[in-house]
Short mmCIF file of C-alpha atoms in Angstrom, two decimals:
data_model
loop_
_atom_site.label_atom_id
_atom_site.label_comp_id
_atom_site.label_asym_id
_atom_site.label_seq_id
_atom_site.Cartn_x
_atom_site.Cartn_y
_atom_site.Cartn_z
CA MET A 1 84.39 25.16 -32.44
CA THR A 2 83.24 23.34 -29.30
CA PRO A 3 79.41 23.38 -29.11
CA VAL A 4 77.60 25.10 -26.25
CA PRO A 5 76.33 23.24 -24.33
CA LEU A 6 78.88 20.46 -24.79
CA THR A 7 77.08 17.86 -22.66
CA ARG A 8 73.47 17.14 -21.66
CA PRO A 9 71.61 16.11 -18.49
CA ASP A 10 70.22 13.00 -20.22
CA GLN A 11 73.73 11.62 -20.75
CA SER A 12 75.23 9.34 -18.12
CA PRO A 13 78.35 10.55 -16.26
CA ASP A 14 80.44 8.14 -18.35
CA GLU A 15 78.93 9.46 -21.59
CA ARG A 16 79.63 13.03 -20.54
CA ARG A 17 83.19 12.08 -19.69
CA GLU A 18 83.70 10.59 -23.16
CA THR A 19 82.19 13.69 -24.81
CA ILE A 20 84.48 16.04 -22.88
CA GLU A 21 87.60 14.00 -23.60
CA ARG A 22 86.81 13.98 -27.34
CA ALA A 23 86.14 17.72 -27.55
CA ASP A 24 88.44 20.13 -29.35
CA PHE A 25 90.46 22.45 -27.14
CA PRO A 26 90.90 26.14 -27.90
CA ALA A 27 94.49 27.01 -28.75
CA SER A 28 94.87 29.15 -25.61
CA ILE A 29 92.95 31.05 -22.94
CA PRO A 30 92.79 34.21 -25.13
CA ALA A 31 91.40 32.07 -27.95
CA LEU A 32 88.70 30.75 -25.60
CA LEU A 33 87.70 34.30 -24.63
CA ASP A 34 87.78 35.59 -28.20
CA THR A 35 85.53 32.79 -29.46
CA ALA A 36 83.04 33.44 -26.66
CA ALA A 37 83.13 37.21 -27.31
CA ASP A 38 82.38 36.60 -30.98
CA ASP A 39 79.55 34.26 -29.97
CA VAL A 40 77.84 36.36 -27.26
CA PRO A 41 79.44 39.85 -27.35
CA ASP A 42 76.70 41.60 -25.39
CA ALA A 43 76.24 38.96 -22.69
CA THR A 44 77.58 39.87 -19.24
CA LEU A 45 80.80 38.03 -18.44
CA TRP A 46 81.32 39.37 -14.94
CA GLU A 47 79.68 41.33 -12.16
CA PHE A 48 81.79 42.63 -9.26
CA PHE A 49 78.92 43.36 -6.91
CA ASP A 50 80.93 45.06 -4.16
CA GLU A 51 82.37 47.41 -6.78
CA ASP A 52 79.03 47.76 -8.61
CA VAL A 53 80.88 47.06 -11.87
CA SER A 54 79.96 44.69 -14.70
CA ALA A 55 81.36 43.99 -18.16
CA THR A 56 80.21 42.18 -21.29
CA TYR A 57 82.24 39.59 -23.14
CA ALA A 58 83.13 42.16 -25.81
CA GLU A 59 84.20 44.68 -23.16
CA VAL A 60 86.42 42.16 -21.38
CA GLN A 61 87.94 41.16 -24.71
CA ARG A 62 88.71 44.80 -25.52
CA GLU A 63 90.00 45.75 -22.07
CA SER A 64 92.21 42.66 -21.80
CA ARG A 65 93.76 43.71 -25.11
CA ARG A 66 94.19 47.23 -23.72
CA ILE A 67 95.98 45.90 -20.63
CA GLY A 68 98.09 43.69 -22.88
CA ALA A 69 99.06 46.65 -25.05
CA MET A 70 99.89 48.76 -22.00
CA LEU A 71 102.04 46.03 -20.44
CA ALA A 72 103.80 45.41 -23.75
CA GLY A 73 104.69 49.10 -23.68
CA GLN A 74 106.24 48.48 -20.25
CA GLY A 75 108.53 45.84 -21.73
CA VAL A 76 106.49 42.74 -20.90
CA THR A 77 107.01 40.06 -23.54
CA GLN A 78 106.44 36.35 -24.00
CA GLY A 79 107.82 34.49 -20.98
CA SER A 80 108.00 37.57 -18.72
CA ARG A 81 107.01 36.88 -15.10
CA VAL A 82 104.71 39.55 -13.66
CA ALA A 83 103.63 39.43 -10.02
CA VAL A 84 100.08 40.66 -9.39
CA MET A 85 99.03 41.73 -5.89
CA LEU A 86 95.43 42.89 -6.21
CA PRO A 87 92.15 42.34 -4.34
CA ASN A 88 89.03 41.05 -6.10
CA ILE A 89 88.58 43.96 -8.51
CA PRO A 90 88.19 43.78 -12.32
CA GLU A 91 91.85 44.70 -12.86
CA MET A 92 92.86 41.33 -11.38
CA PRO A 93 91.33 39.04 -14.05
CA LEU A 94 92.03 41.68 -16.72
CA ALA A 95 95.72 41.56 -15.82
CA TRP A 96 95.62 37.74 -16.01
CA LEU A 97 93.94 37.75 -19.42
CA GLY A 98 96.11 40.61 -20.71
CA LEU A 99 99.31 38.85 -19.69
CA ALA A 100 98.04 35.65 -21.31
CA ARG A 101 97.66 37.49 -24.63
CA LEU A 102 101.37 38.38 -24.47
CA GLY A 103 102.41 34.85 -23.58
CA ALA A 104 103.60 36.26 -20.25
CA VAL A 105 103.25 34.54 -16.88
CA MET A 106 101.18 35.80 -13.96
CA VAL A 107 102.49 35.24 -10.45
CA PRO A 108 99.51 35.84 -8.10
CA VAL A 109 100.46 37.36 -4.74
CA ASN A 110 98.29 37.03 -1.66
CA ILE A 111 97.28 40.51 -0.53
CA ARG A 112 97.91 39.51 3.10
CA TYR A 113 101.58 38.74 2.50
CA SER A 114 104.19 40.34 4.74
CA PRO A 115 107.29 42.05 3.29
CA ARG A 116 109.31 38.88 3.98
CA GLU A 117 106.84 36.66 2.14
CA LEU A 118 106.62 39.09 -0.77
CA ASP A 119 110.42 39.22 -1.03
CA PHE A 120 110.60 35.43 -1.20
CA LEU A 121 107.96 35.14 -3.88
CA LEU A 122 109.35 37.91 -6.11
CA GLY A 123 112.82 36.45 -5.88
CA ASN A 124 111.84 32.82 -6.32
CA ALA A 125 109.60 33.57 -9.31
CA ARG A 126 112.18 35.93 -10.83
CA ALA A 127 109.46 38.51 -11.34
CA GLU A 128 110.32 41.41 -13.64
CA LEU A 129 107.37 43.57 -12.67
CA LEU A 130 104.91 43.90 -9.77
CA LEU A 131 101.35 45.16 -10.21
CA ILE A 132 100.16 46.22 -6.77
CA HIS A 133 97.00 47.98 -5.61
CA GLU A 134 97.40 51.48 -4.27
CA ASP A 135 95.95 50.42 -0.90
CA LEU A 136 98.65 47.76 -0.44
CA THR A 137 101.82 49.72 -1.18
CA SER A 138 102.82 49.98 2.50
CA VAL A 139 104.14 46.41 2.26
CA LEU A 140 106.85 47.68 -0.09
CA ASP A 141 108.43 49.71 2.73
CA GLY A 142 109.77 46.56 4.36
CA THR A 143 110.95 44.70 1.26
CA ASP A 144 114.47 44.36 -0.10
CA SER A 145 113.27 43.74 -3.65
CA ASP A 146 114.15 46.13 -6.46
CA VAL A 147 111.46 44.77 -8.80
CA ARG A 148 109.85 47.51 -10.88
CA THR A 149 106.34 48.39 -9.67
CA LEU A 150 103.12 49.65 -11.26
CA VAL A 151 100.53 50.92 -8.78
CA VAL A 152 97.02 49.92 -9.85
CA GLY A 153 94.50 52.66 -9.14
CA SER A 154 97.03 55.47 -9.26
CA ALA A 155 96.79 58.36 -11.72
CA GLY A 156 99.80 56.95 -13.55
CA TRP A 157 98.08 53.59 -13.99
CA ARG A 158 94.87 55.17 -15.24
CA ASP A 159 96.73 57.39 -17.69
CA ALA A 160 98.79 54.47 -19.03
CA CYS A 161 95.67 52.35 -19.56
CA ALA A 162 93.76 55.21 -21.21
CA ALA A 163 96.65 55.85 -23.60
CA ALA A 164 96.97 52.18 -24.62
CA ASP A 165 95.26 51.10 -27.84
CA PRO A 166 93.68 47.61 -27.72
CA GLU A 167 94.49 47.25 -31.41
CA ASN A 168 98.19 47.45 -30.55
CA CYS A 169 98.17 44.38 -28.30
CA PRO A 170 100.78 42.06 -29.82
CA GLU A 171 99.44 38.89 -31.41
CA THR A 172 101.67 36.27 -29.81
CA GLY A 173 101.85 32.71 -31.06
CA ILE A 174 100.84 30.87 -27.88
CA ASP A 175 101.06 27.11 -27.56
CA CYS A 176 98.63 25.25 -25.31
CA ASP A 177 101.56 24.05 -23.20
CA ASP A 178 103.07 27.51 -22.72
CA LEU A 179 103.26 28.66 -19.12
CA MET A 180 100.46 30.94 -17.88
CA ASN A 181 100.83 30.98 -14.06
CA ILE A 182 103.35 30.35 -11.36
CA GLN A 183 100.78 29.59 -8.69
CA TYR A 184 102.25 29.36 -5.19
CA THR A 185 100.79 26.83 -2.78
CA SER A 186 100.68 27.92 0.83
CA GLY A 187 101.27 24.50 2.35
CA THR A 188 101.11 23.88 6.09
CA THR A 189 104.87 23.42 6.44
CA GLY A 190 107.88 24.98 4.77
CA LEU A 191 108.07 27.70 2.14
CA PRO A 192 105.45 28.00 -0.63
CA LYS A 193 106.16 26.07 -3.82
CA GLY A 194 105.43 27.60 -7.22
CA CYS A 195 103.25 25.34 -9.38
CA LEU A 196 103.91 25.77 -13.10
CA LEU A 197 100.50 25.96 -14.77
CA SER A 198 100.05 26.11 -18.54
CA HIS A 199 97.22 27.27 -20.80
CA ARG A 200 96.34 23.56 -21.20
CA TYR A 201 96.01 23.23 -17.42
CA TRP A 202 93.49 26.06 -17.24
CA LEU A 203 91.61 25.02 -20.38
CA THR A 204 91.26 21.50 -18.97
CA THR A 205 90.15 22.62 -15.52
CA GLY A 206 87.64 25.10 -16.90
CA MET A 207 86.15 22.68 -19.42
CA VAL A 208 85.83 19.81 -16.94
CA ASN A 209 84.07 21.93 -14.32
CA ALA A 210 81.82 23.51 -16.94
CA TRP A 211 80.51 20.36 -18.59
CA ARG A 212 80.92 17.27 -16.38
CA ASP A 213 77.37 17.70 -14.96
CA GLY A 214 75.63 18.32 -18.29
CA ARG A 215 73.96 21.44 -16.88
CA ARG A 216 73.96 25.14 -17.78
CA PHE A 217 75.25 27.30 -14.95
CA ARG A 218 74.46 30.84 -16.05
CA ARG A 219 75.44 32.63 -12.83
CA ILE A 220 78.53 31.39 -10.98
CA LEU A 221 79.64 32.78 -7.62
CA ALA A 222 83.32 33.53 -6.88
CA THR A 223 84.10 35.14 -3.52
CA THR A 224 87.49 33.73 -2.54
CA PRO A 225 90.56 35.78 -3.57
CA PHE A 226 91.52 35.72 -7.25
CA THR A 227 95.07 34.96 -6.12
CA TYR A 228 93.80 31.42 -5.44
CA MET A 229 92.92 28.83 -8.04
CA ASP A 230 89.17 28.76 -7.58
CA PRO A 231 88.09 32.16 -8.96
CA GLN A 232 90.37 31.67 -11.94
CA TRP A 233 88.79 28.39 -13.03
CA LEU A 234 85.33 29.68 -12.10
CA LEU A 235 85.88 32.54 -14.58
CA LEU A 236 86.91 30.06 -17.28
CA MET A 237 83.96 27.83 -16.41
CA ALA A 238 81.69 30.83 -16.99
CA ILE A 239 83.33 31.53 -20.36
CA TYR A 240 82.85 27.93 -21.50
CA GLN A 241 79.21 28.18 -20.39
CA ARG A 242 78.72 31.66 -21.91
CA GLY A 243 77.57 32.56 -18.41
CA THR A 244 78.36 35.22 -15.82
CA VAL A 245 80.81 35.02 -12.93
CA VAL A 246 79.56 36.99 -9.93
CA VAL A 247 82.48 38.23 -7.83
CA GLY A 248 82.64 39.51 -4.25
CA ARG A 249 85.54 41.26 -2.55
CA ARG A 250 85.93 38.52 0.05
CA GLN A 251 84.30 35.40 1.44
CA SER A 252 81.65 35.87 4.13
CA ALA A 253 79.91 33.08 6.00
CA THR A 254 77.34 35.50 7.42
CA ARG A 255 76.28 36.86 4.02
CA PHE A 256 76.72 33.75 1.90
CA SER A 257 73.15 32.46 1.73
CA ARG A 258 71.86 35.99 1.07
CA TRP A 259 74.28 36.26 -1.88
CA LEU A 260 72.86 33.05 -3.35
CA SER A 261 69.40 34.56 -3.20
CA GLU A 262 70.11 38.18 -4.17
CA HIS A 263 72.42 37.35 -7.09
CA ARG A 264 70.38 34.34 -8.32
CA ILE A 265 73.41 32.05 -8.22
CA GLU A 266 73.26 28.68 -9.99
CA PHE A 267 76.74 27.30 -9.11
CA CYS A 268 78.88 27.96 -6.05
CA LEU A 269 81.57 26.58 -3.78
CA PHE A 270 79.72 26.21 -0.48
CA PRO A 271 81.72 26.99 2.69
CA GLU A 272 80.84 24.81 5.65
CA ALA A 273 81.21 27.87 7.90
CA ALA A 274 77.98 29.22 6.39
CA THR A 275 76.06 26.37 8.04
CA LYS A 276 77.13 27.66 11.46
CA GLN A 277 75.01 30.79 10.91
CA PRO A 278 71.48 31.00 12.37
CA PRO A 279 68.76 29.89 9.92
CA ALA A 280 67.27 32.72 7.86
CA PRO A 281 64.04 33.00 5.80
CA HIS A 282 66.02 33.44 2.56
CA ASP A 283 68.21 30.33 3.03
CA ALA A 284 66.32 28.22 0.48
CA ASP A 285 65.31 31.12 -1.78
CA ASN A 286 67.93 30.51 -4.44
CA PRO A 287 68.19 28.90 -7.90
CA VAL A 288 71.40 26.95 -7.14
CA ILE A 289 71.71 23.88 -9.37
CA ARG A 290 74.96 22.56 -7.88
CA ALA A 291 77.02 23.55 -4.87
CA ASN A 292 80.48 22.05 -4.56
CA ILE A 293 81.41 21.09 -1.01
CA TYR A 294 84.87 20.12 0.19
CA GLY A 295 85.58 18.16 3.34
CA VAL A 296 82.15 18.84 4.81
CA ARG A 297 81.21 16.60 7.71
CA PRO A 298 79.16 13.70 6.28
CA SER A 299 76.50 14.33 8.91
CA ALA A 300 76.05 17.90 7.61
CA HIS A 301 75.63 17.01 3.93
CA ALA A 302 71.92 16.23 3.91
CA GLU A 303 71.29 19.14 6.28
CA ILE A 304 72.87 21.55 3.78
CA GLU A 305 70.67 20.24 0.96
CA ALA A 306 67.50 20.44 3.07
CA ARG A 307 68.17 23.83 4.62
CA TYR A 308 69.33 25.59 1.45
CA GLY A 309 67.17 23.73 -1.07
CA LEU A 310 70.03 22.78 -3.38
CA THR A 311 72.07 19.85 -4.66
CA ALA A 312 75.42 19.67 -2.86
CA ARG A 313 78.14 17.38 -4.16
CA GLU A 314 81.68 16.65 -3.03
CA ALA A 315 84.75 17.17 -5.20
CA PHE A 316 88.51 16.87 -4.75
CA GLY A 317 91.19 18.93 -6.41
CA MET A 318 94.63 20.39 -5.83
CA THR A 319 96.65 23.18 -7.38
CA GLU A 320 98.93 20.57 -8.91
CA ILE A 321 96.21 18.51 -10.61
CA GLY A 322 93.22 20.81 -11.07
CA SER A 323 90.07 18.71 -10.88
CA GLY A 324 90.82 15.21 -9.59
CA LEU A 325 87.58 13.66 -8.34
CA TYR A 326 83.95 14.71 -8.40
CA MET A 327 80.59 13.34 -7.34
CA PRO A 328 78.03 13.20 -10.17
CA MET A 329 74.80 15.05 -9.53
CA GLU A 330 72.89 11.82 -10.18
CA ALA A 331 74.53 10.09 -7.18
CA GLU A 332 71.78 10.91 -4.69
CA ASP A 333 72.48 7.71 -2.77
CA MET A 334 75.97 9.01 -1.90
CA VAL A 335 74.74 12.05 0.04
CA GLY A 336 76.32 11.92 3.49
CA SER A 337 78.68 9.10 2.51
CA GLY A 338 81.78 11.29 2.78
CA SER A 339 82.94 10.20 -0.67
CA CYS A 340 84.73 12.63 -3.00
CA GLY A 341 83.36 10.72 -5.99
CA ARG A 342 84.95 9.27 -9.10
CA PRO A 343 87.81 10.44 -11.33
CA SER A 344 87.07 13.61 -13.27
CA PRO A 345 87.37 13.64 -17.07
CA PHE A 346 91.02 13.39 -18.18
CA ARG A 347 91.99 11.79 -14.84
CA GLU A 348 93.03 8.27 -13.81
CA THR A 349 93.61 7.17 -10.22
CA ARG A 350 95.47 4.50 -8.29
CA ILE A 351 95.57 3.80 -4.56
CA VAL A 352 98.89 2.33 -3.49
CA ASP A 353 100.80 1.19 -0.42
CA ASP A 354 104.21 2.50 0.65
CA ALA A 355 105.93 0.17 -1.83
CA GLY A 356 103.87 1.54 -4.72
CA HIS A 357 101.69 -1.56 -5.09
CA GLU A 358 97.97 -1.14 -5.70
CA VAL A 359 95.96 -1.98 -2.59
CA PRO A 360 92.85 -4.18 -2.68
CA GLU A 361 89.40 -2.65 -2.89
CA GLY A 362 88.37 -1.04 0.39
CA GLU A 363 91.89 -0.84 1.82
CA ILE A 364 93.68 2.40 2.56
CA GLY A 365 96.60 3.75 0.56
CA GLU A 366 97.94 6.91 -1.04
CA LEU A 367 95.96 8.42 -3.91
CA LEU A 368 97.89 8.81 -7.17
CA ILE A 369 96.50 10.76 -10.13
CA ARG A 370 97.60 11.24 -13.73
CA GLY A 371 96.30 12.77 -16.94
CA PRO A 372 96.84 15.66 -19.35
CA GLY A 373 96.57 19.25 -18.20
CA MET A 374 98.22 18.90 -14.80
CA PHE A 375 101.00 21.10 -13.46
CA GLN A 376 104.44 20.96 -15.08
CA GLY A 377 106.33 20.78 -11.78
CA TYR A 378 107.47 23.10 -9.01
CA HIS A 379 109.36 26.20 -10.10
CA GLU A 380 113.11 25.75 -9.61
CA ASN A 381 112.52 22.90 -7.17
CA PRO A 382 113.45 19.68 -8.98
CA ASP A 383 113.74 17.66 -5.77
CA ALA A 384 110.19 18.48 -4.68
CA THR A 385 108.95 17.80 -8.21
CA ALA A 386 110.67 14.41 -8.33
CA GLU A 387 109.18 13.52 -4.95
CA VAL A 388 105.59 13.93 -6.13
CA LEU A 389 105.80 13.21 -9.89
CA ARG A 390 106.94 9.65 -10.54
CA ASP A 391 106.39 7.76 -13.79
CA GLY A 392 103.73 10.27 -14.79
CA TRP A 393 101.72 9.80 -11.60
CA PHE A 394 101.20 12.64 -9.12
CA HIS A 395 101.47 11.47 -5.51
CA THR A 396 98.86 13.48 -3.62
CA GLY A 397 100.03 12.65 -0.10
CA ASP A 398 96.39 11.92 0.76
CA LEU A 399 95.16 8.59 2.09
CA PHE A 400 92.08 7.17 0.36
CA ARG A 401 90.08 4.00 -0.01
CA ARG A 402 87.91 3.03 -3.00
CA ASP A 403 84.73 0.96 -2.96
CA ALA A 404 83.43 -1.60 -5.45
CA ARG A 405 81.63 1.08 -7.51
CA GLY A 406 84.74 3.21 -7.91
CA TYR A 407 83.82 5.87 -5.35
CA HIS A 408 86.79 7.36 -3.50
CA PHE A 409 86.81 8.18 0.23
CA ILE A 410 89.46 10.40 1.79
CA VAL A 411 90.85 9.15 5.09
CA GLY A 412 93.43 11.85 5.82
CA ARG A 413 96.84 13.20 4.94
CA LYS A 414 99.56 10.58 4.72
CA LYS A 415 101.71 12.68 7.05
CA ASP A 416 98.76 13.69 9.25
CA MET A 417 98.61 10.43 11.14
CA ILE A 418 99.25 9.65 14.79
CA ARG A 419 100.62 6.24 15.79
CA ARG A 420 99.50 5.35 19.29
CA SER A 421 100.46 1.96 20.77
CA GLY A 422 100.79 0.52 17.27
CA GLU A 423 97.42 1.86 16.11
CA ASN A 424 97.27 4.36 13.23
CA ILE A 425 94.91 7.26 13.90
CA ALA A 426 93.81 9.52 11.03
CA CYS A 427 93.56 13.05 12.40
CA ARG A 428 90.91 13.93 9.83
CA GLU A 429 88.52 11.28 11.14
CA VAL A 430 88.79 12.32 14.79
CA GLU A 431 88.62 16.02 13.91
CA GLY A 432 85.47 15.39 11.88
CA VAL A 433 83.78 13.56 14.75
CA LEU A 434 84.61 16.30 17.25
CA ARG A 435 83.49 19.06 14.87
CA ASP A 436 80.06 17.45 14.79
CA MET A 437 79.62 18.43 18.44
CA ALA A 438 77.46 21.55 18.56
CA GLU A 439 79.64 23.32 21.12
CA ILE A 440 82.84 22.98 19.06
CA GLU A 441 83.71 25.44 16.32
CA GLU A 442 87.07 24.05 15.16
CA VAL A 443 89.49 21.31 16.16
CA ALA A 444 93.04 20.33 15.24
CA LEU A 445 94.93 17.22 16.36
CA ILE A 446 98.68 16.86 16.83
CA PRO A 447 100.84 14.02 18.19
CA VAL A 448 102.54 14.33 21.59
CA PRO A 449 105.63 12.14 22.19
CA ASP A 450 105.00 9.52 24.86
CA ASP A 451 107.47 7.04 26.39
CA LEU A 452 104.87 4.30 26.81
CA ARG A 453 102.73 4.57 23.68
CA GLY A 454 105.09 6.27 21.24
CA GLU A 455 102.63 9.07 20.57
CA GLU A 456 99.57 10.41 22.33
CA VAL A 457 96.76 12.45 20.78
CA LYS A 458 96.24 16.11 21.65
CA ALA A 459 93.23 18.14 20.53
CA PHE A 460 93.30 21.91 20.20
CA LEU A 461 89.77 23.28 20.33
CA THR A 462 87.93 26.52 19.73
CA LEU A 463 84.39 26.72 21.08
CA GLN A 464 81.24 28.32 19.78
CA ASN A 465 80.32 31.60 21.48
CA GLY A 466 78.75 31.25 24.89
CA HIS A 467 80.45 28.01 25.96
CA ALA A 468 82.94 27.90 28.81
CA ALA A 469 86.39 26.40 28.28
CA ASP A 470 86.45 24.48 31.56
CA GLU A 471 86.76 20.98 32.94
CA ALA A 472 83.02 20.37 32.61
CA MET A 473 83.26 21.08 28.90
CA VAL A 474 86.21 18.69 28.59
CA GLY A 475 84.09 16.02 30.25
CA GLN A 476 81.29 16.56 27.74
CA ILE A 477 83.75 16.32 24.86
CA ILE A 478 85.32 13.12 26.19
CA ASP A 479 81.89 11.56 26.69
CA TYR A 480 80.84 12.60 23.17
CA ALA A 481 84.02 11.23 21.58
CA SER A 482 83.99 7.99 23.58
CA ARG A 483 80.54 7.11 22.23
CA ARG A 484 81.65 7.63 18.63
CA LEU A 485 85.28 6.54 18.42
CA ALA A 486 87.37 3.53 19.33
CA SER A 487 88.98 4.12 22.72
CA PHE A 488 92.48 4.44 21.26
CA LYS A 489 91.31 7.33 19.04
CA VAL A 490 89.94 9.48 21.87
CA PRO A 491 92.45 12.29 22.57
CA ARG A 492 94.32 12.23 25.85
CA TYR A 493 95.14 15.95 25.95
CA PHE A 494 92.76 18.86 25.39
CA GLU A 495 93.67 22.54 25.09
CA PHE A 496 91.27 25.39 24.42
CA ILE A 497 92.49 28.31 22.31
CA GLU A 498 90.80 31.50 21.11
CA THR A 499 91.56 31.11 17.40
CA MET A 500 93.36 28.63 15.17
CA PRO A 501 96.53 29.82 13.43
CA ARG A 502 95.99 29.85 9.67
CA THR A 503 98.06 29.67 6.53
CA THR A 504 97.52 32.36 3.90
CA SER A 505 94.95 30.07 2.27
CA PHE A 506 93.08 29.72 5.60
CA LYS A 507 94.09 26.13 6.33
CA VAL A 508 94.84 25.38 9.98
CA ALA A 509 98.60 25.83 10.41
CA LYS A 510 99.35 22.80 12.57
CA SER A 511 103.06 23.54 12.35
CA GLU A 512 102.41 26.77 14.27
CA LEU A 513 100.53 24.85 16.95
CA VAL A 514 103.42 22.41 17.28
CA LYS A 515 106.04 25.18 17.49
CA ALA A 516 104.10 27.18 20.08
CA ARG A 517 105.23 24.99 23.00
CA GLN A 518 108.06 22.56 23.65
CA ASP A 519 106.04 20.33 25.97
CA HIS A 520 102.47 20.02 24.73
CA ARG A 521 101.29 18.43 27.94
CA ILE A 522 101.65 21.81 29.65
CA GLY A 523 98.46 23.86 29.60
CA ALA A 524 96.30 20.90 28.57
CA PHE A 525 93.76 18.76 30.40
CA ASP A 526 95.06 15.19 30.77
CA ARG A 527 92.19 12.72 30.33
CA VAL A 528 94.15 9.84 31.88
CA GLU A 529 95.39 11.72 34.96
CA GLN A 530 92.23 13.88 35.14
CA VAL A 531 94.24 17.04 35.80
CA TRP A 532 95.20 20.28 34.08
CA ARG A 533 98.93 20.19 33.49
#
């Protein structure tokens, strides 16, 4: 049995990496839970604070077996695909764990999906059954799917669960490489792709996040939807730690710092939007040991640590790879550097040019990652799989550079570049600079075709409350950008909008911005001509 804790603070990051990579894996996710329940049966595994519901390890073990027995009675067997469309309530992780006991596959469904999106997912995943919350059933009125449905929260659901005997949950021989999820990525273009994720994938991701820092995180916050990756691995991280995952119904920038204080959180994923809130007396009244930050403006990093009294460290991951890079807690000198850190345990990296050759230190290329416990490919999409998985290496599509100490710095998306008069412009860099301006809430850059320069840069902007979207504001933005960017990087066109279009995972949907207008000069302020077009 893997010891708890597995690693220690007095080990170096490299020593902790070696310890993790040598550790024995549980046979499956149910085996991980069962071992923990035997170890700490009366400890609290989860608290759903909006529901005012908690459960011990022993209770989760029993109820996941009950759900498994009930679903087996509905014909779910090893390999069955079951779509689950639930908000952040205990039935969501219980369904995941119950299906895992049967060797079945969960297909998480975003609760904001339209009938069209739900139809696509059910058909593409070949789902045999849909578990849907009673408050969401109106979406079924517009679907063409004939997939059998169980309504969670209904009298029928409650009766079926009450009648199921946990002792009758089938004991399925599950291999570590058996499929556990078809996890759909939202992407910013095209239809979602279903990532095939095994028990090994989840065991690896949970173990790495639990032990790479050598700390005990006894209370772990999860407030993004359980249909996304993060709450799933946060739950497993808690199980490895014998800790408690503290779950909210939905993310809230306005309440986030209060949650850290009220629920005595020790590990969280810190949303940059929380820093836009007015300072509050409770901001630093928390026991947070580590806060993961993703893509936070380098200039805001030290401010987050000072204001909230915590250690914030960058990390980089994707649905396809799990944990890819992380910044060790010891790396205090890297605060504000913008680096995502070094390879996580079980991960190797390369940075290559378009021909696949490794680039010299400090130069920019595409980040490639490999290692055990990554995704098995895209469901029924061999062409997309072959495009990103080559010779065992996953091609992230992200541009990075690496310094002499092995720290990785993200530059932008490979396809999110603008080429203006022969100069390559990384949208991420310019967007980050503009977001640092106090008056700007969000920014997104797109290319605009141009006969002279090939492409020009256009910035879509949303402003903080109380600021006027007028020519004077454009002048302030141009002045701000011109003092911080090379002249060729300063956008030519500026357009103010009320809100940014979003994908279902809340990324800015640049494809929607592009499609909104045929000529993107129209409606924008032209910096060169000094006119609104």
